[in-house]
CSV table of C-alpha atoms and ligand atoms in Angstrom, one decimal:
chain,number,residue,atom,x,y,z
M,1,UNK,CA,81.1,97.8,86.2
M,2,UNK,CA,83.8,94.6,86.6
M,3,UNK,CA,86.6,94.3,85.7
M,4,UNK,CA,90.0,92.8,85.2
M,5,UNK,CA,93.3,94.4,83.9
M,6,UNK,CA,96.1,92.1,82.3
M,7,UNK,CA,99.3,92.4,81.2
M,8,UNK,CA,103.4,92.4,82.0
M,9,UNK,CA,104.5,93.7,84.5
M,10,UNK,CA,104.8,97.7,84.5
M,11,UNK,CA,102.4,97.9,81.5
M,12,UNK,CA,101.1,100.4,83.0
M,13,UNK,CA,98.0,98.0,84.8
M,14,UNK,CA,98.5,100.2,88.8
M,15,UNK,CA,98.7,104.0,86.7
M,16,UNK,CA,95.2,102.8,83.9
M,17,UNK,CA,94.0,100.9,87.5
M,18,UNK,CA,93.7,104.1,89.6
M,19,UNK,CA,92.0,106.1,86.9
M,20,UNK,CA,90.2,103.7,86.1
M,21,UNK,CA,88.9,103.8,89.8
M,22,UNK,CA,88.1,107.3,90.0
M,23,UNK,CA,86.0,107.0,86.3
M,24,UNK,CA,84.1,104.3,87.4
M,25,UNK,CA,84.1,104.7,91.4
M,26,UNK,CA,84.8,101.0,91.7
M,27,UNK,CA,87.4,99.5,94.5
M,28,UNK,CA,91.0,99.6,92.2
M,29,UNK,CA,91.6,94.9,94.0
M,30,UNK,CA,95.9,94.5,93.9
M,31,UNK,CA,96.2,91.1,94.4
M,32,UNK,CA,100.6,92.9,94.6
M,33,UNK,CA,99.0,95.5,96.9
M,34,UNK,CA,97.9,92.9,99.1
M,35,UNK,CA,100.1,90.3,98.4
M,36,UNK,CA,103.3,94.2,99.7
M,37,UNK,CA,100.7,94.5,102.0
M,38,UNK,CA,101.3,91.5,104.0
M,39,UNK,CA,104.7,91.5,103.7
M,40,UNK,CA,105.1,94.3,105.0
M,41,UNK,CA,103.3,93.8,108.3
M,42,UNK,CA,105.0,90.3,107.9
M,43,UNK,CA,101.7,87.9,108.2
M,44,UNK,CA,102.6,84.3,107.8
M,45,UNK,CA,100.9,84.6,104.5
M,46,UNK,CA,103.1,87.2,103.7
M,47,UNK,CA,106.4,85.9,104.6
M,48,UNK,CA,106.4,82.8,102.7
M,49,UNK,CA,105.1,85.4,99.7
M,50,UNK,CA,108.1,86.9,99.6
M,51,UNK,CA,110.1,83.8,98.4
M,52,UNK,CA,107.4,84.2,95.2
M,53,UNK,CA,107.7,87.0,94.7
M,54,UNK,CA,111.5,88.0,95.1
M,55,UNK,CA,112.9,85.1,92.5
M,56,UNK,CA,110.1,86.8,89.7
M,57,UNK,CA,107.4,84.0,90.3
M,58,UNK,CA,104.1,83.5,91.2
M,59,UNK,CA,102.7,82.6,94.3
M,60,UNK,CA,101.2,80.1,94.7
M,61,UNK,CA,96.4,80.5,93.4
M,62,UNK,CA,96.2,79.5,96.7
M,63,UNK,CA,96.6,82.1,97.8
M,64,UNK,CA,95.4,84.7,95.6
M,65,UNK,CA,92.7,83.2,95.2
M,66,UNK,CA,91.8,83.5,99.0
M,67,UNK,CA,93.1,86.7,99.0
M,68,UNK,CA,90.9,88.4,96.4
M,69,UNK,CA,87.5,85.4,98.1
M,70,UNK,CA,87.4,87.3,100.6
M,71,UNK,CA,88.1,91.1,99.3
M,72,UNK,CA,84.9,90.6,96.9
M,73,UNK,CA,83.1,90.1,100.4
M,74,UNK,CA,84.1,93.8,101.1
M,75,UNK,CA,81.0,96.2,101.3
M,76,UNK,CA,82.3,98.6,97.8
M,77,UNK,CA,83.7,95.9,96.2
M,78,UNK,CA,79.6,95.1,96.0
M,79,UNK,CA,78.6,97.4,92.7
M,80,UNK,CA,82.1,96.8,91.1
M,81,UNK,CA,85.5,97.1,90.8
M,82,UNK,CA,88.7,96.7,89.4
M,83,UNK,CA,90.8,93.1,89.5
M,84,UNK,CA,94.8,95.0,88.6
M,85,UNK,CA,97.4,91.3,88.2
M,86,UNK,CA,93.9,88.8,89.7
M,87,UNK,CA,93.7,86.3,87.9
M,88,UNK,CA,97.4,84.6,85.8
M,89,UNK,CA,96.3,81.5,85.1
M,90,UNK,CA,93.1,79.7,84.0
M,91,UNK,CA,92.6,77.4,87.4
M,92,UNK,CA,92.6,81.2,89.2
M,93,UNK,CA,89.9,82.3,85.5
M,94,UNK,CA,88.5,79.1,86.4
M,95,UNK,CA,88.0,79.9,90.6
M,96,UNK,CA,87.4,83.4,89.7
M,97,UNK,CA,84.2,82.7,87.5
M,98,UNK,CA,83.0,81.1,90.8
M,99,UNK,CA,83.4,82.7,93.7
M,100,UNK,CA,81.5,85.7,91.1
M,101,UNK,CA,78.8,83.2,90.2
M,102,UNK,CA,78.6,82.9,94.2
M,103,UNK,CA,77.8,86.2,94.0
M,104,UNK,CA,75.2,86.4,92.2
M,105,UNK,CA,78.0,88.5,89.3
M,106,UNK,CA,79.3,87.9,86.2
M,107,UNK,CA,82.4,89.7,84.4
M,108,UNK,CA,82.3,93.0,82.2
M,109,UNK,CA,85.5,92.7,80.4
M,110,UNK,CA,89.2,91.5,80.3
M,111,UNK,CA,91.4,94.3,78.9
M,112,UNK,CA,95.0,93.7,77.4
M,113,UNK,CA,97.0,96.0,77.9
M,114,UNK,CA,100.0,95.5,75.3
M,115,UNK,CA,103.8,97.0,75.6
M,116,UNK,CA,106.6,95.6,74.4
M,117,UNK,CA,109.5,93.8,76.6
M,118,UNK,CA,111.8,96.2,75.0
M,119,UNK,CA,110.2,99.5,77.2
M,120,UNK,CA,108.5,96.9,79.6
M,121,UNK,CA,112.3,97.1,81.5
M,122,UNK,CA,112.9,100.8,81.8
M,123,UNK,CA,108.9,101.8,83.1
M,124,UNK,CA,109.5,98.7,86.4
M,125,UNK,CA,114.0,100.3,86.3
M,126,UNK,CA,112.8,103.8,87.3
M,127,UNK,CA,109.5,103.4,89.0
M,128,UNK,CA,109.2,104.8,92.3
M,129,UNK,CA,105.6,104.5,93.8
M,130,UNK,CA,104.7,106.9,97.1
M,131,UNK,CA,105.0,105.7,100.5
M,132,UNK,CA,102.3,107.7,101.5
M,133,UNK,CA,99.5,107.8,99.0
M,134,UNK,CA,100.4,104.9,96.7
M,135,UNK,CA,100.5,107.1,93.9
M,136,UNK,CA,103.3,105.2,90.8
M,137,UNK,CA,105.6,107.6,89.5
M,138,UNK,CA,108.1,106.7,87.3
M,139,UNK,CA,111.4,109.1,87.2
M,140,UNK,CA,112.1,109.3,83.3
M,141,UNK,CA,108.1,109.5,82.1
M,142,UNK,CA,106.2,110.6,85.4
M,143,UNK,CA,109.0,112.3,88.0
M,144,UNK,CA,107.8,112.6,91.2
M,145,UNK,CA,107.1,115.7,93.4
M,146,UNK,CA,110.0,117.0,95.9
M,147,UNK,CA,108.3,116.3,99.3
M,148,UNK,CA,107.3,112.3,98.0
M,149,UNK,CA,107.9,109.2,100.8
M,150,UNK,CA,109.6,107.3,97.2
M,151,UNK,CA,110.0,103.6,97.3
M,152,UNK,CA,112.0,101.3,95.1
M,153,UNK,CA,110.4,97.9,95.3
M,154,UNK,CA,113.2,95.1,95.7
M,155,UNK,CA,111.5,93.1,92.9
M,156,UNK,CA,111.8,95.6,90.4
M,157,UNK,CA,116.1,95.6,89.8
M,158,UNK,CA,117.3,94.6,85.8
M,159,UNK,CA,117.8,90.4,86.9
M,160,UNK,CA,114.3,90.6,88.4
M,161,UNK,CA,111.9,91.7,86.3
M,162,UNK,CA,113.6,90.0,84.0
M,163,UNK,CA,112.4,86.1,85.4
M,164,UNK,CA,109.0,88.5,85.9
M,165,UNK,CA,108.5,89.3,82.2
M,166,UNK,CA,109.5,85.1,81.0
M,167,UNK,CA,107.1,83.7,84.0
M,168,UNK,CA,104.4,86.6,82.3
M,169,UNK,CA,105.1,85.3,78.9
M,170,UNK,CA,104.9,80.9,80.3
M,171,UNK,CA,102.1,81.5,82.6
M,172,UNK,CA,99.9,83.9,81.6
M,173,UNK,CA,100.0,83.0,78.1
M,174,UNK,CA,97.0,80.6,77.7
M,175,UNK,CA,95.2,83.1,79.7
M,176,UNK,CA,94.0,85.8,76.1
M,177,UNK,CA,92.4,82.9,74.5
M,178,UNK,CA,90.5,81.7,77.6
M,179,UNK,CA,88.9,84.6,78.0
M,180,UNK,CA,88.7,86.1,73.9
M,181,UNK,CA,86.6,82.2,73.0
M,182,UNK,CA,84.3,83.5,76.2
M,183,UNK,CA,83.6,87.8,74.0
M,184,UNK,CA,85.6,89.1,77.1
M,185,UNK,CA,88.9,90.9,76.0
M,186,UNK,CA,89.7,93.8,74.8
M,187,UNK,CA,93.1,94.5,74.1
M,188,UNK,CA,94.9,97.8,74.1
M,189,UNK,CA,97.7,99.5,73.0
M,190,UNK,CA,99.8,100.5,76.2
M,191,UNK,CA,102.4,102.1,74.2
M,192,UNK,CA,101.8,106.4,74.5
M,193,UNK,CA,101.1,109.0,77.2
M,194,UNK,CA,99.3,107.7,80.0
M,195,UNK,CA,96.5,109.2,79.2
M,196,UNK,CA,96.1,108.5,75.2
M,197,UNK,CA,96.6,104.5,76.9
M,198,UNK,CA,92.9,105.3,79.2
M,199,UNK,CA,91.1,107.3,76.4
M,200,UNK,CA,92.0,103.7,74.0
M,201,UNK,CA,90.4,101.5,77.9
M,202,UNK,CA,87.5,103.7,77.7
M,203,UNK,CA,86.8,103.6,74.1
M,204,UNK,CA,87.2,100.1,74.0
M,205,UNK,CA,84.7,99.7,76.7
M,206,UNK,CA,82.3,101.6,75.3
M,207,UNK,CA,82.4,104.2,77.9
M,208,UNK,CA,82.4,107.6,76.6
D,301,AP5,P1,102.2,92.6,90.6
D,301,AP5,O1,102.1,93.9,91.2
D,301,AP5,O2,101.0,92.9,90.6
D,301,AP5,O3,102.4,93.2,89.8
D,301,AP5,P2,103.2,93.4,87.9
D,301,AP5,O4,102.3,92.7,87.1
D,301,AP5,O5,104.3,92.8,88.1
D,301,AP5,O6,103.1,94.8,87.4
D,301,AP5,P3,103.4,96.1,88.4
D,301,AP5,O7,103.1,96.3,88.9
D,301,AP5,O8,104.5,95.1,88.0
D,301,AP5,O9,103.0,97.0,86.8
D,301,AP5,P4,101.5,97.8,86.7
D,301,AP5,O10,101.7,96.9,84.8
D,301,AP5,O11,100.5,98.1,87.5
D,301,AP5,O12,102.3,99.1,86.0
D,301,AP5,P5,102.8,100.7,87.0
D,301,AP5,O13,101.2,101.3,86.8
D,301,AP5,O14,102.4,100.6,88.1
D,301,AP5,O15,102.6,91.4,91.2
D,301,AP5,C1,104.2,92.2,92.2
D,301,AP5,C2,104.0,90.5,92.5
D,301,AP5,O16,103.2,89.9,93.1
D,301,AP5,C3,104.0,89.0,91.4
D,301,AP5,O17,105.2,88.8,90.5
D,301,AP5,C4,103.6,87.6,92.3
D,301,AP5,O18,104.5,87.1,93.0
D,301,AP5,C5,102.3,88.3,93.2
D,301,AP5,N1,101.3,88.3,92.8
D,301,AP5,C6,100.6,89.6,92.1
D,301,AP5,N2,99.5,88.6,91.8
D,301,AP5,C7,99.7,87.9,91.5
D,301,AP5,C8,98.7,86.3,90.4
D,301,AP5,N3,97.7,87.0,90.8
D,301,AP5,N4,98.8,85.3,90.7
D,301,AP5,C9,100.4,84.8,91.0
D,301,AP5,N5,102.1,86.6,91.6
D,301,AP5,C10,100.6,87.4,92.1
D,301,AP5,O19,103.6,101.1,85.2
D,301,AP5,C11,104.9,100.2,86.0
D,301,AP5,C12,105.8,102.4,85.7
D,301,AP5,O20,106.1,103.0,84.4
D,301,AP5,C13,105.3,102.8,86.7
D,301,AP5,O21,106.8,103.5,86.7
D,301,AP5,C14,104.1,104.1,85.8
D,301,AP5,O22,104.3,105.7,86.0
D,301,AP5,C15,105.1,103.5,84.0
D,301,AP5,N6,103.9,104.0,83.3
D,301,AP5,C16,102.7,103.9,83.0
D,301,AP5,N7,102.1,103.8,82.2
D,301,AP5,C17,103.1,104.7,81.8
D,301,AP5,C18,102.9,105.2,79.7
D,301,AP5,N8,101.7,104.8,79.6
D,301,AP5,N9,104.2,105.6,79.7
D,301,AP5,C19,105.5,106.2,80.6
D,301,AP5,N10,105.2,105.5,82.2
D,301,AP5,C20,104.5,104.4,82.4
């Protein structure tokens, strides 16, 4: 299955992508994770991307499209994937169609996770990630085990979260009608326990 997860910052894309990967046995492809890895490695791409990420802005389309193009060539992505956080703009969506067409592939669905803005700030500011495993936790809703090596994302400070939410509304709004017109969009309520949201996603995809 080839899926895209769309939703505002901290709506639960990474959490749901992990569950979908386990269930569908396909890899998660997260442009946010790839950009953070490039930044941590200090590559020129990572250094350039950091300016945008720290400001809560989207990284330029050509940079993320290049990353996804390369990642889709990996053996594990041939049979399917969960794209988490890509595409976010109509130009990225059009490029993705081209990248898939070149490989003789098409998208099966685009899942939009809806969460009201008021809940997103708390989800982001209390998020912690285990550096070693990449596992996503929340200090209130999904507390980490005592031995986790916790990392607090720099862009999860309250003032940057607000900028990321504004950027999402400004840049990503046009993406949803784009996929709706193609009959690919599935809207899912992202409020509730992660397992409840996961069950709604499976239902929206027609998976038993
Ligand atoms: P990215 O890493 O993609 O960030 P994002 O889209 O802002 O999404 P998040 O990772 O913040 O949240 P999420 O939806 O995955 O939620 P999560 O599951 O962690 O991108 C970061 C930056 O990189 C961007 O700002 C941009 O600069 C750049 N970038 C990336 N892709 C790009 C692109 N395509 N184009 C241009 N620039 C790009 O959950 C959040 C928290 O809530 C966690 O603590 C979790 O435990 C908790 N939680 C999850 N589900 C629930 C639930 N149901 N109930 C209660 N808590 C929950």
